[in-house]
Amino acid sequence: MLATIAEVDGGGAVMILDQNRLPHETAFVRLNTLSDAAHAIRVMQVRGAPLIGATAAYGVALGLAEGQSLDLILATLAATRPTAVNLHWALARMERVLEKSALAGRQQLAWEEARAIAREDAAANAAIGQHGLPLLQAIAARQGKINVMTHCNAGWLATVAHGTALAPIYAAHNAGLTVHVWVSETRPRNQGLLTAWELAQAGVPHTLIVDNAAGLLLIQSKVDCVIVGADRIAANGDTANKVGTYLKALAARAHGVPFHVAAPVSTIDFACPDGAHIPIEERDPAELGASSAGMGTAIANPAFDVTPAGLIAGIITERGIIPSYQLATVKP
Amino acid sequence: MLATIAEVDGGGAVMILDQNRLPHETAFVRLNTLSDAAHAIRVMQVRGAPLIGATAAYGVALGLAEGQSLDLILATLAATRPTAVNLHWALARMERVLEKSALAGRQQLAWEEARAIAREDAAANAAIGQHGLPLLQAIAARQGKINVMTHCNAGWLATVAHGTALAPIYAAHNAGLTVHVWVSETRPRNQGLLTAWELAQAGVPHTLIVDNAAGLLLIQSKVDCVIVGADRIAANGDTANKVGTYLKALAARAHGVPFHVAAPVSTIDFACPDGAHIPIEERDPAELGASSAGMGTAIANPAFDVTPAGLIAGIITERGIIPSYQLATVKP
């Protein structure tokens, strides 16, 4: 069984699955230093909000082992990517634990806390799968086959294990339900291919489409529900996720199809009042691969958009499905 | 000045601009036979509903020059692509004119009628530009700069000249208004690059985005209006256009931004009652270029979707802007 992230050498380094080389190639990268960890997050060798959080936590441990100052470590990792709040959540948790400890004990404590974050992420996602399962069981009870649409990759590749949006799908498949997944390409970085690869490995039937095709499938009644992950959920339930998510939410609403977000509570930013306050990462125009565009063609490449809470039927968390306007009930 | 289609050798053959090689390369293909014309339409060397219509009309003339039967010619061309109604409109017009004529005169008549169809398309599109211009002038009067979003390519490359959706934009630019165009990639075939190339040639400022980014731009109030072309407009105003158009229409509606369709009257299928009756072309999965998808990954590649009339502010035709529910007023 592959894993997205794992300690090696008894805790002196971390091995990650290089997601920039998937699905063509299954290759691993060894992270030895803070700089290795920051680079892996920035260039998206690891991606997905929960996995970014876990990688950042291990990055703190790697930085301390190098003798770097905690302030520098936290600042370096915080600057890697702006939108996924799990990054900041994990760094804040590491800081909280470490600043209470004497300098001598910090190194060991950092490894233990990073390990705990990773372990808890896996457990949270398994619980998300179980809490989301009844949604799919209800569809199966009504009509047999279940057609789920997702966007980007919110599977085990985006987390430490199990995935978020794909966790209920894996749970349904493992429970013997007939589930088929519409996988959208997710331009510009084509994380849909990661989702297709994951689902193929697990034997879950699925069909790849261009992002543009989502509306037609809804017109044709070929989608029973939409489940996506999240990079940051504001306190009012507005949800930032991979750019294009909002278009799917609008289309789902237009056709009366439920749209759910699946994410651990660590993805909820209780300090962020609403979607307008979520920073949207602008990435390198080169990601579009449009070097052939005309001279004088500008390129914009925002990586996320924000789906308003009102379009979200519920947020599937490890504590159950929470209506988007009741997030305060799970505030730690 | 480049042209998408032109007669050569005093009317014995037709030269087309090979749109599969743009924007990398400006290359021409000579159509000598019916089979050449059918191939050019099928593999999308020519594309865009009005240009498909004109190419089909010339294809009839080429077939007659070869001595093919009119029935075979019409059947061959009709089978090339299913969604764009201009193809069938042009073939029906050719048939109507030719079946009245003695066999001896048909060949010359076919060239004349194809020429008339091409000439009329250019004139219709110039008129579309003038009828659409006041929409953009009104925005400019209110706020100065105009941000238009479009989808796919409905510029001069999609027509015999001037374009449909881009015609009002060119008219505004030529009138000295400050207009900027959001150009969406338009996966899987990236016709957005054709639009970027056209706009760059004309000196119209524009920015290329992934299709997924349309919703975010509307959230950020960066779009003042949306104008797209059409492949077939049903009698009730429902409009088939390149897949992904519907998602833009839903997003425009959610943000109170007007969504217009620009098309000549020849794109209206008065025999088609509504969008549910428009055939949607399913194209080769290879267009997604996803050979790297997991084993067991199916691919669906529908080329069009249908935007319901209720989302369309108006249809910009050569006879003026028609409310989508009043198309009967322009029925020939």
XYZ file of C-alpha atoms in Angstrom:
664
model
C 0.000 0.000 0.000
C 1.387 3.386 -1.040
C 1.320 6.316 1.370
C 1.500 10.028 0.653
C 3.881 10.703 3.539
C 5.832 8.529 5.972
C 8.737 8.836 8.376
C 11.886 6.953 7.454
C 15.125 6.064 9.264
C 13.361 5.903 12.601
C 12.161 9.466 12.402
C 15.123 11.358 10.981
C 13.593 12.129 7.618
C 10.304 11.995 5.727
C 9.484 10.272 2.450
C 6.735 11.667 0.227
C 5.098 10.372 -2.925
C 5.964 12.905 -5.670
C 2.562 13.926 -6.989
C 4.028 15.929 -9.841
C 5.184 12.649 -11.384
C 1.891 10.802 -10.901
C 0.071 9.192 -12.598
C 2.874 8.578 -15.096
C 5.344 7.404 -12.534
C 5.352 6.318 -8.900
C 8.356 8.080 -7.426
C 9.311 9.150 -3.928
C 11.183 12.177 -2.655
C 13.094 12.207 0.602
C 12.714 15.358 2.699
C 15.797 15.922 4.876
C 15.537 19.623 5.611
C 13.128 22.474 6.243
C 13.935 23.737 2.789
C 13.047 20.349 1.271
C 9.667 20.438 2.999
C 8.915 24.023 1.961
C 9.882 23.235 -1.630
C 7.696 20.124 -1.730
C 4.668 22.162 -0.652
C 5.391 25.099 -2.955
C 5.893 23.099 -6.145
C 3.026 20.763 -5.227
C 4.951 17.515 -4.848
C 2.514 17.297 -1.960
C -0.882 18.943 -2.328
C -4.334 18.818 -0.799
C -5.057 20.852 2.296
C -4.741 18.056 4.902
C -1.520 16.700 3.399
C -0.038 20.195 3.203
C -0.777 20.522 6.927
C 0.912 17.234 7.812
C 3.919 17.988 5.616
C 4.314 21.387 7.252
C 4.228 19.748 10.697
C 7.022 17.382 9.678
C 8.812 20.359 8.154
C 8.941 21.968 11.598
C 10.548 18.829 12.994
C 13.094 18.750 10.149
C 13.917 22.432 10.712
C 14.496 21.941 14.437
C 16.745 18.957 13.713
C 18.827 21.272 11.536
C 19.094 23.754 14.391
C 16.979 26.449 12.723
C 15.062 28.893 14.928
C 11.369 28.168 15.429
C 10.406 31.632 14.160
C 12.292 31.141 10.917
C 10.869 27.658 10.471
C 7.285 28.829 10.960
C 7.725 31.851 8.681
C 9.332 29.753 5.932
C 6.592 27.165 5.899
C 3.749 29.709 6.264
C 4.951 31.477 3.116
C 4.709 28.431 0.866
C 1.039 28.616 -0.093
C -1.644 31.110 0.958
C -5.065 29.490 0.637
C -5.094 26.115 2.413
C -5.694 26.901 6.067
C -4.535 23.481 7.278
C -1.011 24.744 6.688
C -1.495 27.555 9.179
C -3.531 25.363 11.500
C -0.722 22.784 11.674
C 1.948 25.454 12.176
C -0.067 27.118 14.943
C -0.526 23.761 16.651
C 3.182 22.993 16.446
C 4.046 26.439 17.791
C 1.594 26.102 20.675
C 3.072 22.780 21.738
C 6.714 23.712 21.215
C 6.758 27.109 22.881
C 5.688 25.473 26.132
C 8.678 23.165 26.028
C 12.297 23.695 26.996
C 14.612 24.037 23.991
C 16.281 20.703 24.736
C 13.057 18.724 24.430
C 11.661 20.471 21.359
C 13.155 18.272 18.731
C 11.589 15.090 20.022
C 8.331 16.848 20.802
C 8.132 18.169 17.228
C 8.397 14.683 15.774
C 5.764 13.416 18.192
C 3.361 16.236 17.410
C 3.835 15.916 13.639
C 3.187 12.194 14.000
C 0.025 12.956 15.994
C -1.209 15.391 13.326
C -0.670 12.781 10.633
C -2.341 10.028 12.681
C -5.301 12.254 13.523
C -5.738 13.267 9.888
C -5.996 9.631 8.845
C -8.515 8.951 11.603
C -10.561 12.074 10.788
C -10.785 11.082 7.144
C -11.854 7.548 7.969
C -14.621 9.105 10.082
C -15.557 11.459 7.214
C -16.017 8.374 5.064
C -18.344 6.796 7.588
C -20.339 10.017 8.127
C -20.706 10.563 4.374
C -21.657 6.970 3.619
C -25.368 7.331 4.564
C -25.757 10.074 1.909
C -24.713 7.572 -0.742
C -26.673 4.711 0.843
C -29.828 6.835 0.619
C -29.291 7.366 -3.114
C -28.568 3.661 -3.616
C -31.728 2.723 -1.711
C -33.756 4.994 -3.979
C -32.314 4.084 -7.348
C -29.553 1.484 -7.180
C -26.597 3.061 -8.928
C -24.987 6.209 -7.509
C -23.357 8.846 -9.729
C -21.124 11.181 -7.765
C -19.338 14.154 -9.278
C -16.156 15.489 -7.716
C -13.559 18.101 -8.645
C -9.780 18.180 -8.309
C -8.309 15.472 -6.098
C -9.597 15.118 -2.570
C -8.669 11.468 -2.252
C -6.003 9.760 -0.190
C -3.381 11.578 -2.253
C -4.622 14.874 -0.803
C -4.395 13.634 2.784
C -2.394 11.338 5.025
C -4.883 8.534 4.303
C -8.408 7.796 3.053
C -9.074 11.211 1.508
C -11.869 13.660 2.231
C -14.337 13.888 -0.690
C -13.380 10.392 -1.845
C -13.621 8.861 1.648
C -17.428 8.380 1.477
C -17.029 7.025 -2.059
C -14.460 4.459 -0.948
C -16.705 3.606 2.015
C -19.657 3.069 -0.337
C -17.595 0.983 -2.754
C -16.260 -1.128 0.091
C -19.806 -1.571 1.387
C -20.724 -3.108 -1.959
C -22.757 -0.194 -3.334
C -22.653 0.500 -7.076
C -20.928 3.857 -7.252
C -19.583 5.643 -10.329
C -17.597 8.878 -10.174
C -17.482 11.744 -12.697
C -13.916 13.029 -12.515
C -13.268 16.470 -13.953
C -9.862 17.176 -15.417
C -9.249 20.185 -13.131
C -7.232 22.480 -15.306
C -4.653 23.819 -15.235
C -2.832 21.136 -13.216
C -5.064 18.190 -14.081
C -5.456 16.809 -10.577
C -8.427 14.923 -11.998
C -5.861 12.492 -13.383
C -4.736 11.853 -9.815
C -8.329 11.122 -8.863
C -8.741 8.807 -11.861
C -5.528 7.014 -10.908
C -6.663 6.603 -7.303
C -10.085 5.334 -8.283
C -8.625 2.962 -10.863
C -6.291 1.510 -8.245
C -9.249 0.953 -5.937
C -11.423 -0.499 -8.697
C -14.064 2.224 -8.423
C -15.766 2.827 -11.811
C -15.240 6.375 -13.017
C -15.275 8.569 -16.113
C -12.940 11.454 -16.871
C -14.492 14.608 -18.366
C -13.309 18.106 -19.168
C -14.271 20.664 -16.537
C -16.605 22.254 -19.086
C -18.802 19.132 -19.242
C -20.166 19.363 -15.691
C -23.237 21.395 -16.650
C -24.271 19.057 -19.457
C -24.100 16.013 -17.164
C -26.438 17.771 -14.745
C -28.813 18.700 -17.588
C -28.815 15.029 -18.560
C -29.599 13.903 -14.972
C -26.378 11.915 -14.832
C -25.275 13.271 -11.449
C -26.929 12.360 -8.129
C -24.664 14.314 -5.822
C -21.498 16.396 -5.828
C -18.809 15.987 -3.169
C -15.656 18.095 -3.124
C -12.878 18.818 -0.661
C -11.909 22.213 0.741
C -8.806 24.323 1.234
C -10.368 26.722 3.706
C -13.859 26.993 5.139
C -14.749 30.393 6.605
C -16.706 30.627 9.861
C -19.911 31.350 7.933
C -19.491 28.233 5.786
C -18.191 29.892 2.608
C -15.688 27.422 1.184
C -12.526 27.964 -0.836
C -11.608 24.985 -2.968
C -9.855 24.372 -6.290
C -10.897 26.888 -8.922
C -13.955 25.616 -10.785
C -15.674 24.240 -7.685
C -18.061 27.208 -7.595
C -19.231 26.525 -11.170
C -20.113 22.960 -10.162
C -21.944 24.209 -7.069
C -24.011 26.621 -9.173
C -24.865 23.884 -11.658
C -25.780 21.428 -8.887
C -28.101 24.024 -7.357
C -29.728 24.755 -10.733
C -30.637 21.074 -11.018
C -31.581 20.393 -7.392
C -28.608 18.103 -6.838
C -27.034 18.191 -3.356
C -23.542 19.670 -3.144
C -21.440 18.604 -0.141
C -18.006 19.634 1.060
C -15.936 16.986 2.883
C -13.165 18.225 5.150
C -11.714 17.708 8.604
C -12.489 20.352 11.231
C -8.878 21.530 10.807
C -9.940 23.026 7.444
C -12.405 25.378 9.139
C -10.895 28.805 9.793
C -12.984 30.144 12.659
C -10.996 33.391 12.546
C -12.086 34.065 8.972
C -15.586 35.542 8.919
C -16.508 34.825 5.300
C -15.270 33.915 1.844
C -14.356 37.481 0.933
C -11.576 37.248 3.541
C -9.966 34.110 2.112
C -6.761 34.900 0.180
C -6.824 33.408 -3.327
C -3.489 32.100 -4.548
C -2.415 33.337 -7.990
C -0.045 30.783 -9.524
C 2.489 30.823 -12.354
C 0.888 31.526 -15.770
C 3.209 28.851 -17.169
C 0.869 26.258 -15.604
C -1.533 26.860 -18.489
C 1.088 25.676 -20.965
C -0.118 28.322 -23.379
C 3.215 29.493 -24.700
C 1.589 29.410 -28.124
C -0.892 32.153 -27.225
C -0.661 35.296 -29.329
C 1.896 37.968 -28.540
C 0.124 40.377 -26.245
C -1.922 37.668 -24.533
C -1.943 38.086 -20.761
C -2.621 35.037 -18.579
C -4.354 34.949 -15.183
C -4.103 31.776 -13.104
C -6.064 31.938 -9.843
C -5.928 28.549 -8.117
C -9.091 28.674 -6.001
C -12.589 30.039 -5.932
C -15.140 30.443 -3.165
C -18.472 28.670 -2.988
C -20.947 30.554 -0.799
C -22.380 28.642 2.159
C -25.866 28.927 0.712
C -24.985 26.510 -2.090
C -23.563 23.883 0.281
C -25.953 21.210 1.579
C -23.608 20.281 4.386
C -20.000 19.872 5.427
C -18.997 16.268 6.029
C -16.523 16.340 8.924
C -15.119 13.744 11.314
C -17.791 14.858 13.773
C -20.697 14.315 11.408
C -22.384 16.335 8.670
C -22.664 19.945 9.749
C -25.010 22.400 8.012
C -22.801 25.110 6.560
C -24.448 27.795 8.725
C -23.873 25.865 11.977
C -20.110 25.542 11.931
C -19.851 27.263 15.307
C -21.129 24.041 16.876
C -17.842 22.279 16.076
C -15.555 25.125 17.141
C -12.827 23.574 19.304
C -5.633 40.037 -44.504
C -6.143 36.322 -43.814
C -9.467 34.690 -44.634
C -10.945 31.477 -43.281
C -12.211 30.356 -46.696
C -11.769 31.585 -50.269
C -12.249 30.327 -53.796
C -9.106 29.811 -55.824
C -8.362 29.169 -59.497
C -11.393 31.161 -60.598
C -13.786 28.941 -58.713
C -12.503 25.430 -59.245
C -11.317 24.819 -55.706
C -11.453 26.295 -52.220
C -8.628 27.262 -49.909
C -9.135 27.139 -46.133
C -7.005 28.258 -43.230
C -6.114 25.083 -41.282
C -7.360 25.855 -37.788
C -5.824 22.720 -36.340
C -2.408 24.266 -36.954
C -3.226 27.683 -35.517
C -2.015 29.525 -33.541
C 1.365 27.806 -33.926
C 1.378 27.991 -37.678
C -0.514 29.785 -40.438
C -1.113 27.078 -43.026
C -3.673 26.607 -45.756
C -5.373 23.501 -47.096
C -6.749 23.222 -50.610
C -10.122 21.505 -50.941
C -10.504 19.905 -54.366
C -13.190 17.320 -53.709
C -16.338 16.575 -51.737
C -14.287 14.253 -49.612
C -11.760 17.021 -48.862
C -14.575 19.295 -47.714
C -16.206 16.629 -45.527
C -12.846 15.786 -43.975
C -12.058 19.441 -43.252
C -15.334 19.815 -41.350
C -15.049 16.495 -39.503
C -11.491 16.982 -38.223
C -12.164 20.663 -37.500
C -9.724 22.230 -39.942
C -12.728 24.513 -40.280
C -14.970 25.037 -37.258
C -17.549 27.474 -35.960
C -21.164 27.065 -37.019
C -21.239 29.768 -39.740
C -17.960 28.643 -41.300
C -19.081 25.003 -41.251
C -22.171 26.120 -43.175
C -20.183 27.983 -45.816
C -17.679 25.138 -46.187
C -20.524 22.660 -46.667
C -22.031 24.875 -49.374
C -18.712 24.908 -51.225
C -18.479 21.164 -50.636
C -21.700 20.718 -52.621
C -20.167 22.646 -55.515
C -16.984 20.543 -55.335
C -19.022 17.324 -55.328
C -21.058 18.350 -58.350
C -17.851 19.260 -60.199
C -16.666 15.694 -59.547
C -19.886 14.334 -60.996
C -21.225 12.973 -57.691
C -24.985 12.691 -57.218
C -26.643 15.447 -55.244
C -28.147 12.939 -52.797
C -24.755 11.431 -52.019
C -23.185 14.871 -51.660
C -25.828 16.084 -49.237
C -25.733 12.868 -47.201
C -21.927 12.900 -46.988
C -21.738 16.486 -45.765
C -24.729 16.170 -43.408
C -22.989 13.282 -41.637
C -19.859 15.251 -40.750
C -21.001 16.920 -37.532
C -24.363 16.740 -35.742
C -24.823 19.849 -33.600
C -24.179 22.986 -35.681
C -27.416 23.634 -37.527
C -25.802 25.989 -40.050
C -24.457 22.858 -41.745
C -27.972 21.547 -42.341
C -29.284 25.020 -43.096
C -26.679 25.516 -45.833
C -27.265 22.047 -47.298
C -31.043 22.572 -47.336
C -30.573 25.912 -49.068
C -28.268 24.395 -51.687
C -30.715 21.531 -52.259
C -33.664 23.909 -52.632
C -31.869 25.977 -55.260
C -30.308 23.058 -57.135
C -33.333 20.785 -57.375
C -35.181 23.500 -59.284
C -32.431 23.627 -61.896
C -31.695 21.426 -64.897
C -28.729 19.094 -64.345
C -26.621 20.988 -66.883
C -26.823 24.276 -65.006
C -26.342 22.883 -61.497
C -22.604 23.086 -61.312
C -22.435 26.796 -61.968
C -25.470 27.437 -59.800
C -23.844 25.602 -56.891
C -20.768 27.825 -57.013
C -22.947 30.919 -57.195
C -25.092 29.856 -54.262
C -22.095 28.870 -52.112
C -20.572 32.257 -52.905
C -23.834 33.950 -51.894
C -23.932 32.043 -48.598
C -20.362 33.105 -47.831
C -21.023 36.721 -48.801
C -24.214 36.862 -46.754
C -22.474 35.381 -43.700
C -19.852 38.117 -43.796
C -22.544 40.776 -44.114
C -24.674 39.251 -41.323
C -21.718 39.221 -38.962
C -20.810 42.821 -39.730
C -24.411 43.694 -38.839
C -24.178 41.625 -35.619
C -21.193 43.753 -34.672
C -23.156 46.954 -35.191
C -26.239 45.680 -33.329
C -24.110 44.475 -30.398
C -22.036 47.648 -30.179
C -24.606 49.679 -28.171
C -24.501 47.052 -25.380
C -20.809 47.751 -24.947
C -21.198 51.501 -25.434
C -23.696 51.544 -22.565
C -21.185 49.858 -20.252
C -18.423 52.232 -21.378
C -20.698 55.238 -20.755
C -21.357 53.986 -17.226
C -17.840 53.035 -16.161
C -15.233 53.563 -18.860
C -13.519 50.218 -19.310
C -15.503 47.210 -20.532
C -14.685 43.647 -19.444
C -16.302 41.063 -21.703
C -16.091 37.334 -21.123
C -16.429 34.908 -24.021
C -16.041 31.159 -24.495
C -14.559 29.065 -27.284
C -13.878 30.965 -30.519
C -16.700 32.866 -32.121
C -14.459 35.305 -33.932
C -13.698 35.674 -37.606
C -12.069 32.260 -37.525
C -15.483 30.731 -36.801
C -17.167 32.506 -39.701
C -16.511 33.758 -43.210
C -15.600 37.167 -41.775
C -15.962 39.425 -38.688
C -17.116 36.697 -36.277
C -20.266 36.552 -34.178
C -19.520 36.980 -30.447
C -16.339 38.897 -31.252
C -17.997 41.152 -33.844
C -19.385 43.617 -31.255
C -16.013 43.536 -29.484
C -14.160 44.417 -32.686
C -16.751 47.120 -33.374
C -16.216 48.574 -29.888
C -12.428 48.429 -30.210
C -12.589 50.104 -33.619
C -14.884 52.774 -32.169
C -12.148 53.637 -29.673
C -13.773 52.109 -26.582
C -11.538 50.516 -23.932
C -12.470 46.874 -24.110
C -10.730 43.902 -22.485
C -11.721 40.278 -23.107
C -11.531 37.300 -20.710
C -10.716 34.351 -22.957
C -11.341 30.900 -21.531
C -9.140 28.064 -22.702
C -12.100 25.959 -23.874
C -10.951 22.454 -23.185
C -10.554 19.982 -24.650
C -9.593 21.611 -27.959
C -8.384 24.944 -26.620
C -10.212 27.155 -29.091
C -9.560 29.931 -26.583
C -6.068 30.049 -28.041
C -7.644 30.854 -31.411
C -9.571 33.688 -29.766
C -6.407 34.958 -28.064
C -4.569 34.814 -31.390
C -7.342 36.724 -33.171
C -7.558 39.392 -30.473
C -3.771 39.758 -30.361
C -3.681 40.282 -34.134
C -6.334 42.973 -33.798
C -4.650 44.624 -30.825
C -7.580 44.017 -28.465
C -6.367 43.603 -24.842
C -7.265 40.184 -23.458
C -6.382 37.678 -20.762
C -6.375 33.908 -21.088
C -7.827 31.902 -18.178
C -8.679 28.274 -17.531
C -12.369 27.488 -17.980
C -12.583 26.864 -14.227
C -11.752 30.502 -13.424
C -14.947 32.016 -14.837
C -16.870 31.870 -11.542
C -14.108 33.551 -9.542
C -13.907 36.452 -12.011
C -17.646 37.008 -11.578
C -17.312 36.863 -7.773
C -14.584 39.499 -8.075
C -16.802 41.759 -10.255
C -14.298 41.566 -13.090
C -16.856 40.778 -15.796
C -19.398 43.289 -17.157
C -21.024 41.076 -19.766
C -20.720 37.673 -21.386
C -21.066 37.181 -25.156
C -20.805 33.763 -26.793
C -21.612 32.291 -30.186
C -24.018 29.435 -30.900
C -24.096 26.176 -32.807
C -27.860 25.779 -32.771
C -30.617 27.907 -31.271
C -33.938 26.106 -30.755
C -37.220 27.852 -31.553
C -37.790 28.587 -27.858
C -34.379 30.247 -27.512
C -32.512 27.379 -25.825
C -28.983 27.559 -27.224
C -26.423 24.849 -27.891
C -22.870 26.116 -27.863
C -19.437 24.760 -26.995
C -19.503 22.671 -23.820
C -18.933 24.908 -20.800
C -21.096 27.760 -22.072
C -23.923 26.766 -19.718
C -21.637 27.033 -16.668
C -20.744 30.593 -17.685
C -24.423 31.440 -18.186
C -25.283 30.146 -14.698
C -22.434 32.123 -13.157
C -23.396 35.289 -15.048
C -26.981 34.955 -13.788
C -25.812 34.394 -10.204
C -23.996 37.730 -10.351
C -26.544 39.736 -12.335
C -24.280 40.031 -15.362
C -25.988 39.992 -18.784
C -25.338 36.938 -20.944
C -25.829 37.386 -24.704
C -25.635 34.967 -27.603
C -24.448 36.360 -30.965
C -25.418 34.414 -34.073
C -26.831 34.910 -37.552
C -30.474 33.934 -38.092
C -29.170 30.872 -39.970
C -28.182 29.418 -36.586
C -31.797 29.395 -35.405
C -33.449 26.008 -35.978
C -37.145 26.878 -36.138
C -37.957 23.173 -36.564
C -36.381 22.339 -33.217
C -38.799 23.131 -30.389
C -36.323 23.264 -27.503
C -32.872 22.387 -26.255
C -33.797 18.828 -25.324
C -34.170 18.130 -29.061
C -30.690 19.337 -30.031
C -28.298 16.430 -30.708
C -25.085 16.728 -28.696
C -21.972 15.572 -30.503
C -19.791 13.096 -28.601
C -16.217 13.397 -29.867
C -13.110 11.226 -29.669
C -11.882 10.675 -26.071
C -8.358 11.133 -27.423
C -9.074 14.877 -27.563
C -8.551 14.990 -23.804
C -4.955 13.822 -24.244
C -5.334 11.767 -21.081
C -3.536 8.640 -22.177
C -1.908 8.731 -18.773
C -5.208 8.165 -16.968
C -5.400 5.012 -14.898
C -6.235 1.682 -16.486
C -9.977 1.372 -16.168
C -10.584 5.102 -16.626
C -13.445 5.766 -19.050
C -13.555 9.117 -20.849
C -16.640 11.046 -21.981
C -16.182 13.952 -24.390
C -19.424 15.756 -25.205
C -18.670 18.800 -27.355
C -21.661 21.017 -26.572
C -24.101 21.916 -23.849
C -27.409 23.744 -23.872
C -28.099 27.055 -22.157
C -31.798 27.514 -21.440
C -33.444 30.591 -22.979
C -34.232 31.940 -19.507
C -30.540 32.621 -18.868
C -30.057 34.519 -22.140
C -30.559 38.300 -22.070
C -30.884 38.460 -25.838
C -29.703 37.031 -29.131
C -27.643 39.464 -31.175
C -28.524 38.770 -34.817
C -28.069 40.634 -38.095
C -31.621 41.902 -37.627
C -31.036 43.343 -34.168
C -31.062 41.990 -30.623
C -33.963 39.583 -30.201
C -35.224 38.514 -26.757
C -34.695 34.746 -26.584
C -38.446 34.133 -26.205
C -39.347 36.155 -29.309
C -37.398 34.301 -31.959
C -40.557 33.671 -33.962
C -40.427 37.337 -35.007
C -37.370 36.666 -37.196
C -38.619 33.421 -38.739
C -37.963 33.677 -42.483
